Coordinates of N, CA and C in Angstrom, one line a residue:
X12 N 15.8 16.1 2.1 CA 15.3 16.1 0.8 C 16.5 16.0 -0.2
X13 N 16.6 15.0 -1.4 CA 17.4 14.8 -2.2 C 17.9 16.2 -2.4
X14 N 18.7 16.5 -3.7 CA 19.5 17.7 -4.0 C 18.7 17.9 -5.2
X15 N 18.8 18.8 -6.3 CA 18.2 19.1 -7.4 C 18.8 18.3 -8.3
X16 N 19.9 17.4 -8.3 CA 20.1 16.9 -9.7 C 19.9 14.9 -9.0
X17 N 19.4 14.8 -7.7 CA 18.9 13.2 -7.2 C 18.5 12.5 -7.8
X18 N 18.7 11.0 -7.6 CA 17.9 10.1 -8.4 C 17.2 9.7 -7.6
X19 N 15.6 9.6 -8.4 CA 14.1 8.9 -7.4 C 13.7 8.0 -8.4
X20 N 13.6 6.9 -7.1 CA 12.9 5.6 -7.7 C 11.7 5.9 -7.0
X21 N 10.8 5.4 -8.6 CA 9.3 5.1 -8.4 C 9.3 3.7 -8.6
X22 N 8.3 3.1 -7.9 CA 8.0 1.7 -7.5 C 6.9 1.5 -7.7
X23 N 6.3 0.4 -8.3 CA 5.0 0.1 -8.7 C 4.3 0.8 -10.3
X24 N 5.6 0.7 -11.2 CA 5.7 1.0 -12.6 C 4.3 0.5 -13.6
X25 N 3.7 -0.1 -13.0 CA 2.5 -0.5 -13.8 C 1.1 0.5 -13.2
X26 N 1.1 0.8 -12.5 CA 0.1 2.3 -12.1 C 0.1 3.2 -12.8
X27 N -0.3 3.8 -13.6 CA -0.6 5.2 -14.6 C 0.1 6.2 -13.7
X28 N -0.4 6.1 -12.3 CA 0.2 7.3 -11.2 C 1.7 7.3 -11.0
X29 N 2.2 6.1 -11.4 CA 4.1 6.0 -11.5 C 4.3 6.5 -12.7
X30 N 3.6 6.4 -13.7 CA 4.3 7.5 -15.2 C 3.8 8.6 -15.0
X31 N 2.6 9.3 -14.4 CA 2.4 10.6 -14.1 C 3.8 11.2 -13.2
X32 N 4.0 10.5 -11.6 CA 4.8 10.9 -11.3 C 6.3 11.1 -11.7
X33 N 6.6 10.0 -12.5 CA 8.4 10.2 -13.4 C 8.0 11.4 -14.2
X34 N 6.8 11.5 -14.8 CA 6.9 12.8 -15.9 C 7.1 14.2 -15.2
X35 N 6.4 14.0 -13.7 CA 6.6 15.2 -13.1 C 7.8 15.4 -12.7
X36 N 8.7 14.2 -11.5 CA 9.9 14.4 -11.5 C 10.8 14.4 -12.4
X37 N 10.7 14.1 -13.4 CA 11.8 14.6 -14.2 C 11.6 15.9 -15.3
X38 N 10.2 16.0 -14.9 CA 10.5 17.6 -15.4 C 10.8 18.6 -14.9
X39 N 11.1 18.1 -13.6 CA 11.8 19.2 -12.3 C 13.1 19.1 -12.5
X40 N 14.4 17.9 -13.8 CA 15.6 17.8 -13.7 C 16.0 16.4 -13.1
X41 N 15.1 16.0 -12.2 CA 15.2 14.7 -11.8 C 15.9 13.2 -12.4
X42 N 16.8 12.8 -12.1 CA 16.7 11.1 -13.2 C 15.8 10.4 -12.6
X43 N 15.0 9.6 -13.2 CA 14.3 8.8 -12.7 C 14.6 7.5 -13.2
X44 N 14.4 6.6 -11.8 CA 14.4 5.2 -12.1 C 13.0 4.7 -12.0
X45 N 12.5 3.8 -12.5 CA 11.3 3.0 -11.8 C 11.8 1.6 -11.8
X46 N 10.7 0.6 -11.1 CA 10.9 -0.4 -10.9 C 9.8 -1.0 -10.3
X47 N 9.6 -2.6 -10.6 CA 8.2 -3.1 -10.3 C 8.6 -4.8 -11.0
X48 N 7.3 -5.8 -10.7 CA 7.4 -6.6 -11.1 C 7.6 -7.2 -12.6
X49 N 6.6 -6.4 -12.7 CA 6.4 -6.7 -14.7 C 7.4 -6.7 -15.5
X50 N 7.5 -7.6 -16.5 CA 8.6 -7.7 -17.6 C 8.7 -6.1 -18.2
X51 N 7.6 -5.3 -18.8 CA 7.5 -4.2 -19.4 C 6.3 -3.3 -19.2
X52 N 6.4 -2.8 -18.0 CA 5.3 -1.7 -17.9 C 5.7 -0.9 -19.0
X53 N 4.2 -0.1 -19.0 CA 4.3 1.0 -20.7 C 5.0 1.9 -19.9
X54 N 5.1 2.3 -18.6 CA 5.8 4.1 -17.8 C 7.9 3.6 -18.2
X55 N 7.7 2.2 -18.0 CA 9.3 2.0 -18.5 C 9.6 2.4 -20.1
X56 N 8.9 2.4 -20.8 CA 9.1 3.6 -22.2 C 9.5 4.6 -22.0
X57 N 8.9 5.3 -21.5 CA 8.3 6.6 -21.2 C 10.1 7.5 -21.4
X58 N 10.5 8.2 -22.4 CA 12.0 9.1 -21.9 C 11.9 9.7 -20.6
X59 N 10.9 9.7 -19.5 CA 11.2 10.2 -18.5 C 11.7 9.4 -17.1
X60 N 12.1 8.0 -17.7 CA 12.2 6.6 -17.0 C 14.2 6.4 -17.4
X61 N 14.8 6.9 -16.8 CA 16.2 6.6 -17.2 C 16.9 5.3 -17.2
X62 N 15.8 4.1 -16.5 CA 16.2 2.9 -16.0 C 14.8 2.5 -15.8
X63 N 15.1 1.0 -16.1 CA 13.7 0.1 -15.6 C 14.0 -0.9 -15.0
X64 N 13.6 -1.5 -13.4 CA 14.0 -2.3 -13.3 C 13.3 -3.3 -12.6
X65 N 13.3 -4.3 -12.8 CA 12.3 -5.8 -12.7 C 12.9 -6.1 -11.7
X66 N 11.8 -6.2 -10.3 CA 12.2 -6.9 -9.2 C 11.1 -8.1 -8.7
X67 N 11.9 -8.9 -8.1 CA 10.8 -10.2 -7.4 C 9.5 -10.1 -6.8
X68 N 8.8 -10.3 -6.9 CA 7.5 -10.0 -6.5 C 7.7 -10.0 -5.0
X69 N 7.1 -8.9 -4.1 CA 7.0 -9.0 -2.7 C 6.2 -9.6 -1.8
X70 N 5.1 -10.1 -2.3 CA 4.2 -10.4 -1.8 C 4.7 -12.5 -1.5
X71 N 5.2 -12.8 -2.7 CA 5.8 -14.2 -2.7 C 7.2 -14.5 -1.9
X72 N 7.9 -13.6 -2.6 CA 9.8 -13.2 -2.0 C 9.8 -11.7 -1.3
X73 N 9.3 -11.6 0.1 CA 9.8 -10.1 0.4 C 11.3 -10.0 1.0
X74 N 12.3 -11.4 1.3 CA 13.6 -11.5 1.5 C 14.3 -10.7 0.3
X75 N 13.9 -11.0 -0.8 CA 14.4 -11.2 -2.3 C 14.0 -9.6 -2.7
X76 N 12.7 -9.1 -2.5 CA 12.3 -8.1 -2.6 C 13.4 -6.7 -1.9
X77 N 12.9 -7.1 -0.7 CA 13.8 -6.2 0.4 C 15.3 -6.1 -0.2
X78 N 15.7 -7.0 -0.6 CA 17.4 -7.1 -1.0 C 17.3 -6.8 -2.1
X79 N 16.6 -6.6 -3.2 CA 17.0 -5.9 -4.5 C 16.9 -4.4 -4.7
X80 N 15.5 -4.1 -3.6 CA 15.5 -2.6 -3.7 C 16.8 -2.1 -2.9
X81 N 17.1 -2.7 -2.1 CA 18.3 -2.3 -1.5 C 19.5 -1.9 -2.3
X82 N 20.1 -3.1 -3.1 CA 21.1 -3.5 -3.8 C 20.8 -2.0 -5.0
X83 N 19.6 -2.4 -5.1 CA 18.8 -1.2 -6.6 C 19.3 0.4 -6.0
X84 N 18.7 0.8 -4.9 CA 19.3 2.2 -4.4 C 20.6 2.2 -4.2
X85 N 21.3 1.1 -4.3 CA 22.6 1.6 -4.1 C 23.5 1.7 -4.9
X86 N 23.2 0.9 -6.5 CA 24.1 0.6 -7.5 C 23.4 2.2 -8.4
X87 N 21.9 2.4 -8.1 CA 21.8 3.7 -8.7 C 22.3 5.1 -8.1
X88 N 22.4 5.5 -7.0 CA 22.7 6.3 -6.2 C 21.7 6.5 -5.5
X89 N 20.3 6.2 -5.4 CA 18.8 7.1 -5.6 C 18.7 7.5 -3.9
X90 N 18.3 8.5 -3.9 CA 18.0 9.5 -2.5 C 16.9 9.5 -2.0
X91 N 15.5 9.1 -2.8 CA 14.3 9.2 -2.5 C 13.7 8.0 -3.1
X92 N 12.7 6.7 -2.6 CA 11.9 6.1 -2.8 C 10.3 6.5 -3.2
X93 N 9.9 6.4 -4.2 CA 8.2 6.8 -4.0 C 7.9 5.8 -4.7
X94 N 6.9 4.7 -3.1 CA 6.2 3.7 -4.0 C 4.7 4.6 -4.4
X95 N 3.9 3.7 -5.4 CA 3.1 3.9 -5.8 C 1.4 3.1 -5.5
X96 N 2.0 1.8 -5.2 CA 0.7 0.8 -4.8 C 1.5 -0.1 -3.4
X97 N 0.5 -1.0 -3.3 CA 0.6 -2.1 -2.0 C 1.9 -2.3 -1.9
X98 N 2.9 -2.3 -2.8 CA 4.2 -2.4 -2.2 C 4.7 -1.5 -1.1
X99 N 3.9 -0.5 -0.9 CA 4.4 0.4 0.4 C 4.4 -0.4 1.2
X100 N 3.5 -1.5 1.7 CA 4.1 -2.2 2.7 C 4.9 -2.9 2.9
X101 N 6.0 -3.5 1.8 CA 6.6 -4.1 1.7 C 8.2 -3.3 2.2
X102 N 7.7 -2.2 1.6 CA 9.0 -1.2 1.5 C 9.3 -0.9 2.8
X103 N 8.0 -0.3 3.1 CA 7.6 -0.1 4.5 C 8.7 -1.3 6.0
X104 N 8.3 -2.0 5.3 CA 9.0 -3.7 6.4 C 10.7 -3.4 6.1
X105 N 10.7 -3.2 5.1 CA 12.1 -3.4 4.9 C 13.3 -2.2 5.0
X106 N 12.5 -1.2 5.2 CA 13.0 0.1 6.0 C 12.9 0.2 7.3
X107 N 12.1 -0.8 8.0 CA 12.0 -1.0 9.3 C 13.2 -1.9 10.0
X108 N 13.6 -2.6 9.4 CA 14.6 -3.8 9.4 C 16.4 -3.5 8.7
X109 N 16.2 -2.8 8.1 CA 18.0 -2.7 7.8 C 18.0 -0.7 7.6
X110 N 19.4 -0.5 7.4 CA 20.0 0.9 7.0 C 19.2 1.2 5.8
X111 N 19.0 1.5 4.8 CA 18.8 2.3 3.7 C 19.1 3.2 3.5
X112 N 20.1 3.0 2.2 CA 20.9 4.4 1.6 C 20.1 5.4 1.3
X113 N 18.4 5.1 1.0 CA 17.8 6.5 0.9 C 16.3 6.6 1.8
X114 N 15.6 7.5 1.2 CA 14.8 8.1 2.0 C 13.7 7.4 1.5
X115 N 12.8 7.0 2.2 CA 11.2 6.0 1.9 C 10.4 7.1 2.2
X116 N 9.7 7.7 1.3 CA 8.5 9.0 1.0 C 7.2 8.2 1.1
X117 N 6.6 7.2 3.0 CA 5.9 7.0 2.9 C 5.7 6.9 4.2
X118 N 5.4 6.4 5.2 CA 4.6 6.3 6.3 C 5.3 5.1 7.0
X119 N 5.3 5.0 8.5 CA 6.1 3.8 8.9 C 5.1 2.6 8.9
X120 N 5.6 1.4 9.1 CA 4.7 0.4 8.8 C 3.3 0.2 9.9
X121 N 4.1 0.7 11.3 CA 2.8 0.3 12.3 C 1.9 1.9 11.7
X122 N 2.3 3.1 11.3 CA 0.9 4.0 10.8 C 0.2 3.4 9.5
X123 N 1.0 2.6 8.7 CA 0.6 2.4 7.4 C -0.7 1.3 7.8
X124 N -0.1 0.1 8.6 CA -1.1 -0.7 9.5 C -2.6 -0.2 9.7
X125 N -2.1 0.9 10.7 CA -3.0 1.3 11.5 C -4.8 1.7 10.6
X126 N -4.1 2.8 9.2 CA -4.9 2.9 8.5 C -5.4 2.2 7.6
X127 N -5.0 1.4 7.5 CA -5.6 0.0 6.5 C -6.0 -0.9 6.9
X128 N -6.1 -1.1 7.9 CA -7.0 -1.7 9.1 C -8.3 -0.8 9.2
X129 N -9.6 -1.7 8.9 CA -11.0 -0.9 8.6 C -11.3 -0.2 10.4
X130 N -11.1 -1.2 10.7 CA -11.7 -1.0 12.4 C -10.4 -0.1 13.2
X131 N -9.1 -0.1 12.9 CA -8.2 0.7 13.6 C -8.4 1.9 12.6
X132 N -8.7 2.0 11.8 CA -8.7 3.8 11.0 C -9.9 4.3 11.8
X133 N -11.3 3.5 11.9 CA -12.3 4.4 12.4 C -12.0 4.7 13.8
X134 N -11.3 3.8 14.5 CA -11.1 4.3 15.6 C -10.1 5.4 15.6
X135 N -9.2 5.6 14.9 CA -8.1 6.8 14.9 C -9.0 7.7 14.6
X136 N -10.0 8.1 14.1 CA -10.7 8.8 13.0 C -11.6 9.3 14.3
X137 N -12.2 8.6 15.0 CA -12.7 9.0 16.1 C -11.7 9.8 17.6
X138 N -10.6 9.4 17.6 CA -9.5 9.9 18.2 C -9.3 11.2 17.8
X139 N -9.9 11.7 16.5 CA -9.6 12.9 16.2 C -10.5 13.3 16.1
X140 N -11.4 12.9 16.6 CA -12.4 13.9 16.5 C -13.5 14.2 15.4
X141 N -13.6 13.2 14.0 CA -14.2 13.1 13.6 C -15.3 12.4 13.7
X142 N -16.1 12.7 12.6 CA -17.5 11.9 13.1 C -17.4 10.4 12.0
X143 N -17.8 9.9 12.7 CA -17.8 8.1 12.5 C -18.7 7.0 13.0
X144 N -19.3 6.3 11.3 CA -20.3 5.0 11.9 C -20.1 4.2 12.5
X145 N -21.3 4.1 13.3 CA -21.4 2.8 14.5 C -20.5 1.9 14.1
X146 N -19.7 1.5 14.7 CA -18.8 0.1 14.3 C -18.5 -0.7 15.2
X147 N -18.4 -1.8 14.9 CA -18.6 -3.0 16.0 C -17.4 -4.1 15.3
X148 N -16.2 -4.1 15.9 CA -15.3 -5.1 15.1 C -15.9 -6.7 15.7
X149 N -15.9 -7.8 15.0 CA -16.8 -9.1 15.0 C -15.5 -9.7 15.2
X150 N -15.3 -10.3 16.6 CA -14.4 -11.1 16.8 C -14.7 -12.5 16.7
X151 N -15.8 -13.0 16.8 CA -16.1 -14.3 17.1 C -17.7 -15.1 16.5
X152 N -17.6 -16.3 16.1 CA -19.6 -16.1 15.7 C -20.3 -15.9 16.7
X153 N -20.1 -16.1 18.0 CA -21.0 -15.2 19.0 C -21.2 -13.9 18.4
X154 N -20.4 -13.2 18.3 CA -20.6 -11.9 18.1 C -21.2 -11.6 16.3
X155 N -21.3 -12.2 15.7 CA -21.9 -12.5 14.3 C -23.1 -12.8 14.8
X156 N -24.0 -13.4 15.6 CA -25.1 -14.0 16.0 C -25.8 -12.9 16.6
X157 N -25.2 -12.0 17.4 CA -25.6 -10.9 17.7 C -25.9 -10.0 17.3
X158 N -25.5 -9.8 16.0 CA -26.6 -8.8 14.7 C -27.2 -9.6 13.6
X159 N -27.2 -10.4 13.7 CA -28.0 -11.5 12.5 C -29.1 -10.9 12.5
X160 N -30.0 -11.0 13.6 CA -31.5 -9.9 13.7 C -31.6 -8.6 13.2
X161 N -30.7 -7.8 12.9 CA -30.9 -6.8 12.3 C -29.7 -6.8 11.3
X162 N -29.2 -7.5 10.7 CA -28.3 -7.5 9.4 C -28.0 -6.2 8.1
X163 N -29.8 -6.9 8.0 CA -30.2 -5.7 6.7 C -29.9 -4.0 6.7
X164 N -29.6 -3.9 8.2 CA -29.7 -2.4 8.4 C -28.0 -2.0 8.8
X165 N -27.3 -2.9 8.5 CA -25.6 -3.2 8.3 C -25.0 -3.1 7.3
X166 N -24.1 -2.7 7.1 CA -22.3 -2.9 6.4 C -21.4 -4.7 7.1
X167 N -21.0 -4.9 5.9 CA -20.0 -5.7 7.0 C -19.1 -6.0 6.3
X168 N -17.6 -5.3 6.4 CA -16.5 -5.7 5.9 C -15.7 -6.1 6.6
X169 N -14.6 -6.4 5.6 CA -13.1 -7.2 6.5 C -12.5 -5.7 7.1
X170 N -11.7 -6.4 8.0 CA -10.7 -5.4 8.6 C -9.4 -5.1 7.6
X171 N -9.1 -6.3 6.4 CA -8.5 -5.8 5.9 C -8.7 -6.3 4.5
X172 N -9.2 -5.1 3.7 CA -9.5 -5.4 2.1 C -9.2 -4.3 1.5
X173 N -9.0 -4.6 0.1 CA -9.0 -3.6 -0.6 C -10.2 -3.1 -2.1
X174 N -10.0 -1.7 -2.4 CA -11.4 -1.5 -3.1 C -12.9 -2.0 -2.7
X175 N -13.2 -2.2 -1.7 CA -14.5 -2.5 -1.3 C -15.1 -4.2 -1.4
X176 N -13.6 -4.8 -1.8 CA -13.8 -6.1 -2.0 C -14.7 -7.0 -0.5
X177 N -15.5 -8.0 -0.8 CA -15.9 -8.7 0.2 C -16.9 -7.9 0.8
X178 N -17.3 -7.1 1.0 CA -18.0 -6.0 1.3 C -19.6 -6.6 1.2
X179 N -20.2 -6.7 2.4 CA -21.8 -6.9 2.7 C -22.8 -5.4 2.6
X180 N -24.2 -5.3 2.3 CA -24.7 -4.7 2.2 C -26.0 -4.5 2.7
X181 N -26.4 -4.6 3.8 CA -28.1 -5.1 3.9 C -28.5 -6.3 3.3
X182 N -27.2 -7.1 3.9 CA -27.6 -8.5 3.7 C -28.2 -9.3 4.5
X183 N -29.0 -10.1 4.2 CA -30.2 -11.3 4.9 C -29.2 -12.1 5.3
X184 N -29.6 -12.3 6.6 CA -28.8 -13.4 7.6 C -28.7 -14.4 7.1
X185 N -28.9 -14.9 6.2 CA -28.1 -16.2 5.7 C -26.8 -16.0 5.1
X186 N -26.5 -14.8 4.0 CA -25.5 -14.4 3.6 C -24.1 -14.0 4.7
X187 N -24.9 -13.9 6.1 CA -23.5 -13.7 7.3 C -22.8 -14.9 7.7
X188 N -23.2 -16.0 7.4 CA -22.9 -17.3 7.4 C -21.0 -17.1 6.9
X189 N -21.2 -16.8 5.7 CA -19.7 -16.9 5.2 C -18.5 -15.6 5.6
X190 N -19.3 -14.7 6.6 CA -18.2 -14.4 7.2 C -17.5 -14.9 8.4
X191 N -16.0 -14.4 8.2 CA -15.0 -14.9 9.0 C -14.6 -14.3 10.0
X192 N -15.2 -14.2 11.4 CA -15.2 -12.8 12.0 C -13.6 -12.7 12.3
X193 N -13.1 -11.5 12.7 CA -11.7 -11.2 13.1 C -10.9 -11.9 13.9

């Protein structure tokens, strides 16, 4: 764990939950840096933001990415990473792959995987013993053809989405047409 006077970079400066978090850590004494795509997120105002810093999108450049947060923890001092959105996985990759002068406050990339994957979380979820709906991962339109007859009494998402996007509902077998099974 950093020391009481550490610098923590928050990541993903345009989430509300990155200016809640800098206001918390730095009312513990904290310096805080953030950092994110955007020219000017409103949390880079914020007097609890001692630095703002604009990095390459990761999703487009994660070479570019990976090497600025790097270069970024090192020219700041910072001890502790806390992303805030989907760049965890980005960060995630890139802590997997070189040294890092600090500590990534998040999950390694194959757990980060595991749970963001619809069909590998219910199965983890069942590994533990919880209770979980029938799920059937759809590898193929064979296997899409095989519940067409009962559709309406289905769910049917991606394995990998976010906010509920794409998301089927007691949909009429024509509407399974445009899925892409796994």
């Amino acid at each position: 764990m950093p020391g009481a006077d550490g610098t923590i970079l928050i990541t993903g400066a345009r989430a509300p939950v990155a200016l809640h978090l800098a206001r918390l850590v730095h009312g513990v004494g904290r310096r805080v840096i953030l950092a994110d795509t955007p020219a000017r997120p409103v949390a880079a105002a914020s007097k609890a933001c001692a630095r703002y810093h604009r990095l390459p999108p990761p999703r487009f450049e994660p070479q570019a990415y990976a090497n600025a947060v790097e270069a970024l923890t090192r020219a700041e001092n910072v001890e502790l990473v806390i992303p805030t959105c989907e760049e965890v996985f980005h960060l995630a990759l890139a802590w997997r792959g070189r040294t890092m002068p600090a500590k990534l406050f998040a999950p390694d990339i194959g757990s980060l995987a595991e749970v963001h994957n619809k069909h590998s979380f219910i199965r983890l979820a069942e590994r533990l013993g919880l209770a979980v709906p029938e799920t059937t991962l759809l590898n193929s339109r064979d296997d899409l053809e095989t519940v067409r007859g009962h559709s309406r009494d289905l769910v049917f998402k991606p394995v990998w989405s976010r906010f509920a996007s794409h998301v089927l509902l007691r949909s009429t077998p024509d509407f399974l047409d445009a899925i892409a099974p796994s």
